[in-house]
Amino acid sequence: MRVLELSHATKRYGAFVAVEDVSFTVEKGQILSLLGPSGCGKTTTLRLISGFEDANEGAVLFSGVDMKGRRPYERNVGLLFQDYALFPHMTVAENVSYGLRRRNFDKGKIPDRVAEMLALVKLKGFDDRRPNQLSGGQQQRVALARALATNPEVVLLDEPLSALDAKLRHELRFELKAILSAVNATTIVVTHDQEEAMSLGDSVIVMSAGKIMQQGAPTEIYADPKTRFVAEFIGRSNWFTGELRNSTNGVAELKAAGGIRMFVRMPESSPNLGAFDVCVRPERIRIGADIQSSGDAPMNQMRGTIRDVAHLGADLHLLVEIPGGQLLTVTEKYIGQSFERAGQEVSITFFPQDCIVVPSGS
Ligand SMILES: Nc1ncnc2c1ncn2[C@@H]1O[C@H](COP(=O)(O)OP(=O)(O)OP(=O)(O)O)[C@@H](O)[C@H]1O
Ligand SMILES: [Mg+2]
């Protein structure tokens, strides 16, 4: 069931377009991640949905009903703001019940509902504390309980984990997902952290300068970015730039700078040959001490020299210089030993289907 729909929504501040022709839908119980650099219009999009701003053009629909003219308190939205400010003068219980009291929820049932929400976010017994008596992670949970207490039709979370340190942020990410799933919340979560967007979202939207650049499942956005912007925003990438030619059976040849020739997967959407950028993900490049035969499929092979080896816990990050002087980032799983040393000559190989072709400069 389609709970939320944005249809061609545009928001201008004077001549500045903060959100431009944005359309998407969210189904019941789904989590949509809105991802993009600072200032790209993520919070503004949430403000259009919650009713704090009106779109200049386009519509916001809740379960098919146009929300035009409805004030924020007339929309059944649970909100967690970017700084998740709790009311400092209120106790935890008062914070959580705030929306219930505003919405004339049956007074007699409020204590039960508060207890239920605090159990959900694992803060049983914290009712009488004030925000300044809680850790950052606990405050974040109270803010989440407050957002979910009214059983909202749509839950909007603006950078819900951004105020937390890296470790806590990582732990709470999975808890947040479990809590949202437990109440089957229809959610939009805004973040500028690509890992967070991909691990939380059933679907991810990447925005830039007010516009949607691409929407898809996390794996799809990572494996099949349509532009250089999206490829660079989602994960690490190595780039080759050149002319595509001789396309046969979905594989083309790229003549790149530094005399490099490589085979790449032809994008279905742009059959024209010409100038393109090609992305190869670091984990898709294999390193061997010797050149290996590639069988019958065309395989990309080149000589390289290892310039740096960094052990990052479970991963090994290598910098490899290839002919022409370009440095490639290569990642491997570290399984207790590695043969790679700086200065070593190696062969590197990668498949044409792991070469993602996007329009030049996109
Ligand atoms: N009330 C306003 N008046 C004028 N410009 C605004 C207003 N609100 C937002 N903007 C502008 O609209 C653009 C989008 O802002 P928005 O807050 O949506 O960005 P964001 O993607 O949430 O960024 P961040 O990741 O930094 O929170 C910014 O350039 C911002 O300066
Ligand atoms: Mg914002």
Tab-separated table of C-alpha atoms and ligand atoms in Angstrom:
chain	number	residue	atom	x	y	z
A	1	MET	CA	0.000	0.000	0.000
A	2	ARG	CA	1.289	3.405	-1.004
A	3	VAL	CA	1.400	5.490	2.179
A	4	LEU	CA	3.356	8.490	0.946
A	5	GLU	CA	3.706	10.095	-2.443
A	6	LEU	CA	5.568	13.181	-3.542
A	7	SER	CA	4.534	14.256	-6.999
A	8	HIS	CA	6.684	16.784	-8.872
A	9	ALA	CA	7.334	18.795	-5.717
A	10	THR	CA	9.270	22.035	-6.138
A	11	LYS	CA	10.224	24.454	-3.364
A	12	ARG	CA	11.766	27.850	-4.046
A	13	TYR	CA	13.140	30.428	-1.653
A	14	GLY	CA	12.998	33.558	-3.798
A	15	ALA	CA	14.935	32.743	-6.949
A	16	PHE	CA	16.746	29.814	-5.290
A	17	VAL	CA	15.351	26.353	-5.991
A	18	ALA	CA	15.894	24.179	-2.897
A	19	VAL	CA	13.852	21.191	-4.147
A	20	GLU	CA	13.181	20.705	-7.837
A	21	ASP	CA	10.567	18.428	-9.374
A	22	VAL	CA	10.991	15.677	-6.790
A	23	SER	CA	8.760	12.615	-7.121
A	24	PHE	CA	8.838	9.362	-5.169
A	25	THR	CA	6.574	6.962	-3.308
A	26	VAL	CA	6.984	5.005	-0.082
A	27	GLU	CA	5.039	1.837	0.607
A	28	LYS	CA	3.644	0.789	4.001
A	29	GLY	CA	6.450	-0.374	6.318
A	30	GLN	CA	9.229	0.628	3.947
A	31	ILE	CA	12.273	2.708	4.770
A	32	LEU	CA	13.430	5.214	2.173
A	33	SER	CA	16.876	6.749	2.641
A	34	LEU	CA	17.441	10.279	1.375
A	35	LEU	CA	21.133	10.747	0.772
A	36	GLY	CA	23.098	13.694	-0.547
A	37	PRO	CA	25.648	16.388	0.263
A	38	SER	CA	24.973	19.251	2.637
A	39	GLY	CA	22.500	21.756	1.226
A	40	CYS	CA	21.070	19.426	-1.445
A	41	GLY	CA	17.511	19.746	-0.127
A	42	LYS	CA	17.030	16.757	2.184
A	43	THR	CA	15.609	18.652	5.167
A	44	THR	CA	13.527	20.842	2.869
A	45	THR	CA	11.965	17.700	1.377
A	46	LEU	CA	11.006	16.537	4.887
A	47	ARG	CA	9.597	19.984	5.662
A	48	LEU	CA	7.343	19.726	2.614
A	49	ILE	CA	6.076	16.350	3.814
A	50	SER	CA	5.546	17.455	7.419
A	51	GLY	CA	3.794	20.656	6.373
A	52	PHE	CA	6.298	23.173	7.765
A	53	GLU	CA	6.735	24.373	4.191
A	54	ASP	CA	4.338	24.403	1.263
A	55	ALA	CA	5.530	23.285	-2.152
A	56	ASN	CA	5.376	25.961	-4.868
A	57	GLU	CA	4.455	23.237	-7.315
A	58	GLY	CA	3.495	19.601	-7.033
A	59	ALA	CA	1.740	17.652	-4.316
A	60	VAL	CA	2.276	15.643	-1.140
A	61	LEU	CA	-0.177	12.771	-0.692
A	62	PHE	CA	-0.737	10.589	2.376
A	63	SER	CA	-2.483	7.341	1.419
A	64	GLY	CA	-3.758	9.059	-1.711
A	65	VAL	CA	-5.070	12.170	0.089
A	66	ASP	CA	-3.596	15.532	-0.964
A	67	MET	CA	-2.161	17.284	2.122
A	68	LYS	CA	-2.354	20.755	0.583
A	69	GLY	CA	-3.334	23.365	3.142
A	70	ARG	CA	-2.999	20.995	6.117
A	71	ARG	CA	-0.867	22.333	8.941
A	72	PRO	CA	1.839	20.142	10.523
A	73	TYR	CA	-0.388	19.150	13.471
A	74	GLU	CA	-3.091	18.092	11.016
A	75	ARG	CA	-0.743	15.615	9.366
A	76	ASN	CA	-0.096	12.311	11.083
A	77	VAL	CA	3.684	12.558	10.998
A	78	GLY	CA	6.294	11.455	13.547
A	79	LEU	CA	9.305	13.731	13.412
A	80	LEU	CA	12.832	13.455	14.608
A	81	PHE	CA	14.638	16.696	13.838
A	82	GLN	CA	18.220	17.037	12.700
A	83	ASP	CA	19.408	17.972	16.212
A	84	TYR	CA	16.700	15.775	17.852
A	85	ALA	CA	16.223	18.471	20.485
A	86	LEU	CA	14.278	17.110	23.435
A	87	PHE	CA	12.390	19.566	25.602
A	88	PRO	CA	14.984	20.155	28.330
A	89	HIS	CA	12.493	21.141	31.026
A	90	MET	CA	10.400	17.993	30.541
A	91	THR	CA	11.086	14.510	31.874
A	92	VAL	CA	11.563	11.572	29.542
A	93	ALA	CA	7.936	10.526	30.041
A	94	GLU	CA	6.691	14.065	29.328
A	95	ASN	CA	8.816	14.248	26.197
A	96	VAL	CA	7.511	10.927	24.911
A	97	SER	CA	3.887	11.797	25.665
A	98	TYR	CA	4.120	15.304	24.168
A	99	GLY	CA	2.532	14.371	20.829
A	100	LEU	CA	-0.116	12.260	22.539
A	101	ARG	CA	-1.199	15.157	24.745
A	102	ARG	CA	-1.263	17.544	21.787
A	103	ARG	CA	-3.403	15.148	19.817
A	104	ASN	CA	-5.936	14.589	22.605
A	105	PHE	CA	-5.018	10.951	22.991
A	106	ASP	CA	-7.138	9.306	25.732
A	107	LYS	CA	-5.474	10.630	28.939
A	108	GLY	CA	-5.986	7.411	30.857
A	109	LYS	CA	-4.057	5.445	28.264
A	110	ILE	CA	-1.033	7.752	28.074
A	111	PRO	CA	1.041	6.072	30.832
A	112	ASP	CA	0.670	2.657	29.174
A	113	ARG	CA	1.634	4.054	25.809
A	114	VAL	CA	4.694	5.810	27.280
A	115	ALA	CA	5.759	2.589	29.016
A	116	GLU	CA	5.313	0.688	25.763
A	117	MET	CA	7.445	3.179	23.817
A	118	LEU	CA	10.195	3.262	26.455
A	119	ALA	CA	10.316	-0.543	26.420
A	120	LEU	CA	10.584	-0.446	22.633
A	121	VAL	CA	13.663	1.809	22.764
A	122	LYS	CA	15.109	-0.071	25.778
A	123	LEU	CA	14.703	2.764	28.293
A	124	LYS	CA	12.357	1.146	30.785
A	125	GLY	CA	12.425	3.006	34.091
A	126	PHE	CA	13.944	6.203	32.692
A	127	ASP	CA	10.564	8.013	32.861
A	128	ASP	CA	11.506	10.646	35.416
A	129	ARG	CA	14.950	11.595	34.132
A	130	ARG	CA	15.540	14.857	32.332
A	131	PRO	CA	17.429	15.066	29.014
A	132	ASN	CA	20.575	16.445	30.710
A	133	GLN	CA	20.695	13.267	32.820
A	134	LEU	CA	20.929	11.053	29.730
A	135	SER	CA	23.770	10.067	27.409
A	136	GLY	CA	23.648	11.128	23.756
A	137	GLY	CA	22.530	7.670	22.692
A	138	GLN	CA	19.781	7.626	25.319
A	139	GLN	CA	18.546	11.068	24.246
A	140	GLN	CA	18.431	9.794	20.698
A	141	ARG	CA	16.255	6.863	21.803
A	142	VAL	CA	13.877	9.180	23.670
A	143	ALA	CA	13.584	11.320	20.543
A	144	LEU	CA	12.761	8.197	18.549
A	145	ALA	CA	10.167	7.096	21.120
A	146	ARG	CA	8.620	10.572	20.924
A	147	ALA	CA	8.489	10.392	17.117
A	148	LEU	CA	6.819	6.969	17.156
A	149	ALA	CA	4.448	7.457	20.125
A	150	THR	CA	1.448	8.690	18.146
A	151	ASN	CA	1.686	5.723	15.772
A	152	PRO	CA	2.224	8.117	12.864
A	153	GLU	CA	1.289	7.370	9.283
A	154	VAL	CA	4.708	8.620	8.154
A	155	VAL	CA	7.904	8.764	10.216
A	156	LEU	CA	10.500	11.360	9.201
A	157	LEU	CA	13.968	11.032	10.697
A	158	ASP	CA	16.435	13.817	9.865
A	159	GLU	CA	20.006	12.652	10.522
A	160	PRO	CA	18.833	10.548	13.491
A	161	LEU	CA	22.315	9.312	14.388
A	162	SER	CA	24.518	12.251	13.423
A	163	ALA	CA	25.103	13.543	16.954
A	164	LEU	CA	26.560	10.223	18.111
A	165	ASP	CA	30.138	8.963	18.015
A	166	ALA	CA	31.103	6.427	15.350
A	167	LYS	CA	30.813	3.289	17.493
A	168	LEU	CA	27.458	4.142	19.050
A	169	ARG	CA	26.208	5.306	15.700
A	170	HIS	CA	27.008	1.944	14.195
A	171	GLU	CA	25.308	0.015	17.019
A	172	LEU	CA	22.210	2.181	17.044
A	173	ARG	CA	21.830	1.902	13.286
A	174	PHE	CA	20.819	-1.737	13.591
A	175	GLU	CA	18.637	-1.050	16.604
A	176	LEU	CA	16.879	1.766	14.766
A	177	LYS	CA	16.161	-0.562	11.868
A	178	ALA	CA	14.792	-3.226	14.240
A	179	ILE	CA	12.562	-0.724	16.061
A	180	LEU	CA	11.135	0.696	12.828
A	181	SER	CA	10.499	-2.799	11.582
A	182	ALA	CA	8.828	-3.825	14.880
A	183	VAL	CA	6.196	-1.085	14.502
A	184	ASN	CA	6.045	-1.459	10.695
A	185	ALA	CA	6.735	2.262	10.333
A	186	THR	CA	6.673	3.901	6.919
A	187	THR	CA	9.840	5.938	7.176
A	188	ILE	CA	12.032	8.445	5.421
A	189	VAL	CA	15.467	8.688	6.930
A	190	VAL	CA	17.769	11.522	5.899
A	191	THR	CA	21.491	11.073	6.124
A	192	HIS	CA	24.647	12.186	4.379
A	193	ASP	CA	26.382	8.951	5.390
A	194	GLN	CA	26.240	6.498	2.491
A	195	GLU	CA	26.781	3.424	4.675
A	196	GLU	CA	23.898	4.445	6.894
A	197	ALA	CA	21.636	5.128	3.930
A	198	MET	CA	22.397	1.773	2.391
A	199	SER	CA	22.075	-0.289	5.557
A	200	LEU	CA	18.813	1.334	6.701
A	201	GLY	CA	16.981	1.859	3.430
A	202	ASP	CA	14.904	-0.589	1.418
A	203	SER	CA	15.312	2.054	-1.221
A	204	VAL	CA	17.830	4.900	-1.542
A	205	ILE	CA	17.466	8.277	-3.222
A	206	VAL	CA	20.621	10.221	-4.014
A	207	MET	CA	19.993	13.959	-4.295
A	208	SER	CA	22.134	16.774	-5.613
A	209	ALA	CA	21.279	20.472	-5.792
A	210	GLY	CA	17.583	19.884	-5.110
A	211	LYS	CA	17.137	17.122	-7.659
A	212	ILE	CA	16.903	13.347	-7.499
A	213	MET	CA	19.938	11.908	-9.245
A	214	GLN	CA	18.965	8.257	-8.845
A	215	GLN	CA	16.650	6.013	-6.865
A	216	GLY	CA	16.972	2.280	-6.357
A	217	ALA	CA	17.721	-0.577	-3.990
A	218	PRO	CA	21.050	-0.073	-2.174
A	219	THR	CA	22.794	-2.825	-4.137
A	220	GLU	CA	21.484	-1.446	-7.410
A	221	ILE	CA	22.718	2.086	-6.697
A	222	TYR	CA	26.147	0.723	-5.763
A	223	ALA	CA	26.488	-1.689	-8.671
A	224	ASP	CA	24.781	0.352	-11.340
A	225	PRO	CA	25.198	4.093	-10.759
A	226	LYS	CA	24.028	6.105	-13.745
A	227	THR	CA	26.279	9.103	-13.170
A	228	ARG	CA	29.740	9.823	-11.846
A	229	PHE	CA	28.201	11.860	-9.040
A	230	VAL	CA	26.222	8.872	-7.738
A	231	ALA	CA	29.128	6.444	-8.176
A	232	GLU	CA	31.425	8.738	-6.217
A	233	PHE	CA	28.865	9.423	-3.527
A	234	ILE	CA	28.185	5.721	-2.902
A	235	GLY	CA	31.457	4.046	-1.975
A	236	ARG	CA	35.015	4.236	-3.238
A	237	SER	CA	35.853	4.203	-6.894
A	238	ASN	CA	38.713	4.195	-9.401
A	239	TRP	CA	38.211	6.179	-12.603
A	240	PHE	CA	39.326	5.845	-16.188
A	241	THR	CA	38.376	8.376	-18.832
A	242	GLY	CA	38.499	7.805	-22.541
A	243	GLU	CA	36.834	6.957	-25.816
A	244	LEU	CA	34.622	3.909	-26.206
A	245	ARG	CA	34.893	1.968	-29.447
A	246	ASN	CA	34.309	-1.446	-31.031
A	247	SER	CA	31.241	-2.438	-29.066
A	248	THR	CA	30.291	-6.119	-29.536
A	249	ASN	CA	28.081	-8.360	-27.413
A	250	GLY	CA	27.672	-5.754	-24.699
A	251	VAL	CA	31.419	-5.288	-24.274
A	252	ALA	CA	33.284	-2.264	-25.635
A	253	GLU	CA	36.882	-1.215	-25.687
A	254	LEU	CA	38.008	1.904	-23.844
A	255	LYS	CA	41.128	3.735	-24.921
A	256	ALA	CA	42.066	5.639	-21.775
A	257	ALA	CA	44.813	8.042	-20.815
A	258	GLY	CA	48.323	6.654	-20.294
A	259	GLY	CA	47.995	4.232	-23.217
A	260	ILE	CA	45.607	2.028	-21.226
A	261	ARG	CA	43.180	-0.128	-23.199
A	262	MET	CA	40.479	-1.984	-21.378
A	263	PHE	CA	37.241	-3.860	-21.964
A	264	VAL	CA	34.113	-2.503	-20.336
A	265	ARG	CA	30.451	-3.427	-20.000
A	266	MET	CA	28.414	-1.292	-22.410
A	267	PRO	CA	25.654	0.659	-20.656
A	268	GLU	CA	22.246	-0.291	-22.036
A	269	SER	CA	21.011	3.262	-21.958
A	270	SER	CA	23.816	4.901	-23.965
A	271	PRO	CA	24.635	2.910	-27.073
A	272	ASN	CA	26.555	5.824	-28.625
A	273	LEU	CA	30.284	5.494	-28.624
A	274	GLY	CA	32.367	8.516	-27.603
A	275	ALA	CA	33.745	10.013	-24.390
A	276	PHE	CA	32.909	8.198	-21.165
A	277	ASP	CA	34.070	7.809	-17.580
A	278	VAL	CA	34.560	4.285	-16.259
A	279	CYS	CA	34.381	3.331	-12.574
A	280	VAL	CA	35.956	0.203	-11.114
A	281	ARG	CA	35.231	-0.520	-7.450
A	282	PRO	CA	38.339	-1.251	-5.341
A	283	GLU	CA	37.120	-4.697	-4.251
A	284	ARG	CA	36.585	-5.748	-7.860
A	285	ILE	CA	40.292	-5.542	-8.690
A	286	ARG	CA	42.358	-8.667	-8.092
A	287	ILE	CA	46.055	-8.587	-7.384
A	288	GLY	CA	48.351	-11.450	-8.294
A	289	ALA	CA	52.084	-11.852	-8.236
A	290	ASP	CA	51.941	-13.292	-11.754
A	291	ILE	CA	49.719	-12.696	-14.740
A	292	GLN	CA	46.945	-15.258	-14.765
A	293	SER	CA	45.216	-16.539	-17.857
A	294	SER	CA	41.740	-15.132	-18.210
A	295	GLY	CA	40.000	-17.976	-20.020
A	296	ASP	CA	37.802	-17.156	-23.002
A	297	ALA	CA	36.068	-13.995	-21.765
A	298	PRO	CA	38.079	-10.791	-22.308
A	299	MET	CA	39.704	-9.850	-19.016
A	300	ASN	CA	41.499	-6.657	-18.162
A	301	GLN	CA	45.073	-7.165	-17.114
A	302	MET	CA	47.819	-4.683	-16.427
A	303	ARG	CA	51.124	-4.465	-14.674
A	304	GLY	CA	51.367	-2.344	-11.588
A	305	THR	CA	53.627	-1.433	-8.705
A	306	ILE	CA	52.349	-1.455	-5.140
A	307	ARG	CA	52.957	1.966	-3.589
A	308	ASP	CA	51.235	1.544	-0.246
A	309	VAL	CA	49.769	-1.226	1.898
A	310	ALA	CA	47.460	-0.331	4.799
A	311	HIS	CA	45.941	-2.852	7.185
A	312	LEU	CA	42.535	-1.586	8.300
A	313	GLY	CA	41.255	-4.347	10.542
A	314	ALA	CA	39.429	-6.813	8.331
A	315	ASP	CA	40.494	-5.043	5.135
A	316	LEU	CA	43.701	-4.494	3.297
A	317	HIS	CA	43.882	-1.230	1.347
A	318	LEU	CA	46.460	-1.048	-1.404
A	319	LEU	CA	47.583	1.732	-3.681
A	320	VAL	CA	48.840	0.406	-6.996
A	321	GLU	CA	50.518	2.538	-9.650
A	322	ILE	CA	49.691	1.499	-13.198
A	323	PRO	CA	51.321	2.481	-16.513
A	324	GLY	CA	50.793	6.184	-17.064
A	325	GLY	CA	51.203	6.899	-13.349
A	326	GLN	CA	47.586	6.574	-12.170
A	327	LEU	CA	47.141	5.214	-8.639
A	328	LEU	CA	44.407	2.618	-8.178
A	329	THR	CA	42.835	1.843	-4.822
A	330	VAL	CA	42.424	-1.892	-4.315
A	331	THR	CA	40.792	-3.518	-1.297
A	332	GLU	CA	41.059	-7.130	-0.218
A	333	LYS	CA	39.824	-9.078	2.766
A	334	TYR	CA	42.673	-9.533	5.207
A	335	ILE	CA	42.749	-13.176	6.261
A	336	GLY	CA	45.724	-13.164	8.582
A	337	GLN	CA	48.509	-12.935	6.039
A	338	SER	CA	49.282	-11.091	2.846
A	339	PHE	CA	52.098	-11.254	0.336
A	340	GLU	CA	51.769	-7.642	-0.804
A	341	ARG	CA	54.601	-5.250	0.006
A	342	ALA	CA	55.246	-1.669	-1.123
A	343	GLY	CA	57.549	-1.580	-4.133
A	344	GLN	CA	56.407	-4.974	-5.393
A	345	GLU	CA	55.574	-5.496	-9.071
A	346	VAL	CA	52.220	-7.202	-9.515
A	347	SER	CA	49.654	-7.939	-12.140
A	348	ILE	CA	46.155	-6.619	-11.625
A	349	THR	CA	43.043	-8.046	-13.226
A	350	PHE	CA	39.378	-7.094	-13.366
A	351	PHE	CA	36.368	-8.159	-15.402
A	352	PRO	CA	34.707	-5.993	-18.060
A	353	GLN	CA	31.367	-6.441	-16.283
A	354	ASP	CA	32.850	-4.712	-13.229
A	355	CYS	CA	33.681	-1.627	-15.288
A	356	ILE	CA	30.773	0.779	-14.845
A	357	VAL	CA	30.418	3.194	-17.746
A	358	VAL	CA	28.826	6.608	-17.131
A	359	PRO	CA	28.601	9.709	-19.344
A	360	SER	CA	31.755	11.779	-19.210
A	361	GLY	CA	31.616	14.433	-16.487
A	362	SER	CA	28.146	13.325	-15.259
B	1	LIG	N1	14.142	29.253	4.801
B	1	LIG	C1	15.086	29.245	3.852
B	1	LIG	N2	15.347	30.345	3.113
B	1	LIG	C2	16.272	30.348	2.138
B	1	LIG	N3	17.004	29.265	1.796
B	1	LIG	C3	16.809	28.136	2.487
B	1	LIG	C4	15.838	28.073	3.547
B	1	LIG	N4	15.858	26.801	4.042
B	1	LIG	C5	16.801	26.143	3.339
B	1	LIG	N5	17.357	26.941	2.401
B	1	LIG	C6	18.405	26.535	1.443
B	1	LIG	O1	17.961	25.421	0.712
B	1	LIG	C7	19.022	24.509	0.482
B	1	LIG	C8	18.648	23.140	0.991
B	1	LIG	O2	18.614	23.164	2.407
B	1	LIG	P1	18.341	21.863	3.267
B	1	LIG	O3	18.254	22.268	4.678
B	1	LIG	O4	17.189	21.144	2.688
B	1	LIG	O5	19.679	21.043	2.996
B	1	LIG	P2	20.090	19.599	3.544
B	1	LIG	O6	20.216	18.698	2.359
B	1	LIG	O7	19.189	19.187	4.636
B	1	LIG	O8	21.569	19.889	4.110
B	1	LIG	P3	22.294	19.359	5.461
B	1	LIG	O9	22.850	17.991	5.098
B	1	LIG	O10	23.393	20.341	5.660
B	1	LIG	O11	21.308	19.328	6.565
B	1	LIG	C9	20.252	25.114	1.166
B	1	LIG	O12	21.037	25.755	0.178
B	1	LIG	C10	19.665	26.115	2.147
B	1	LIG	O13	20.551	27.181	2.348
B	2	MG	MG	19.402	18.944	6.653
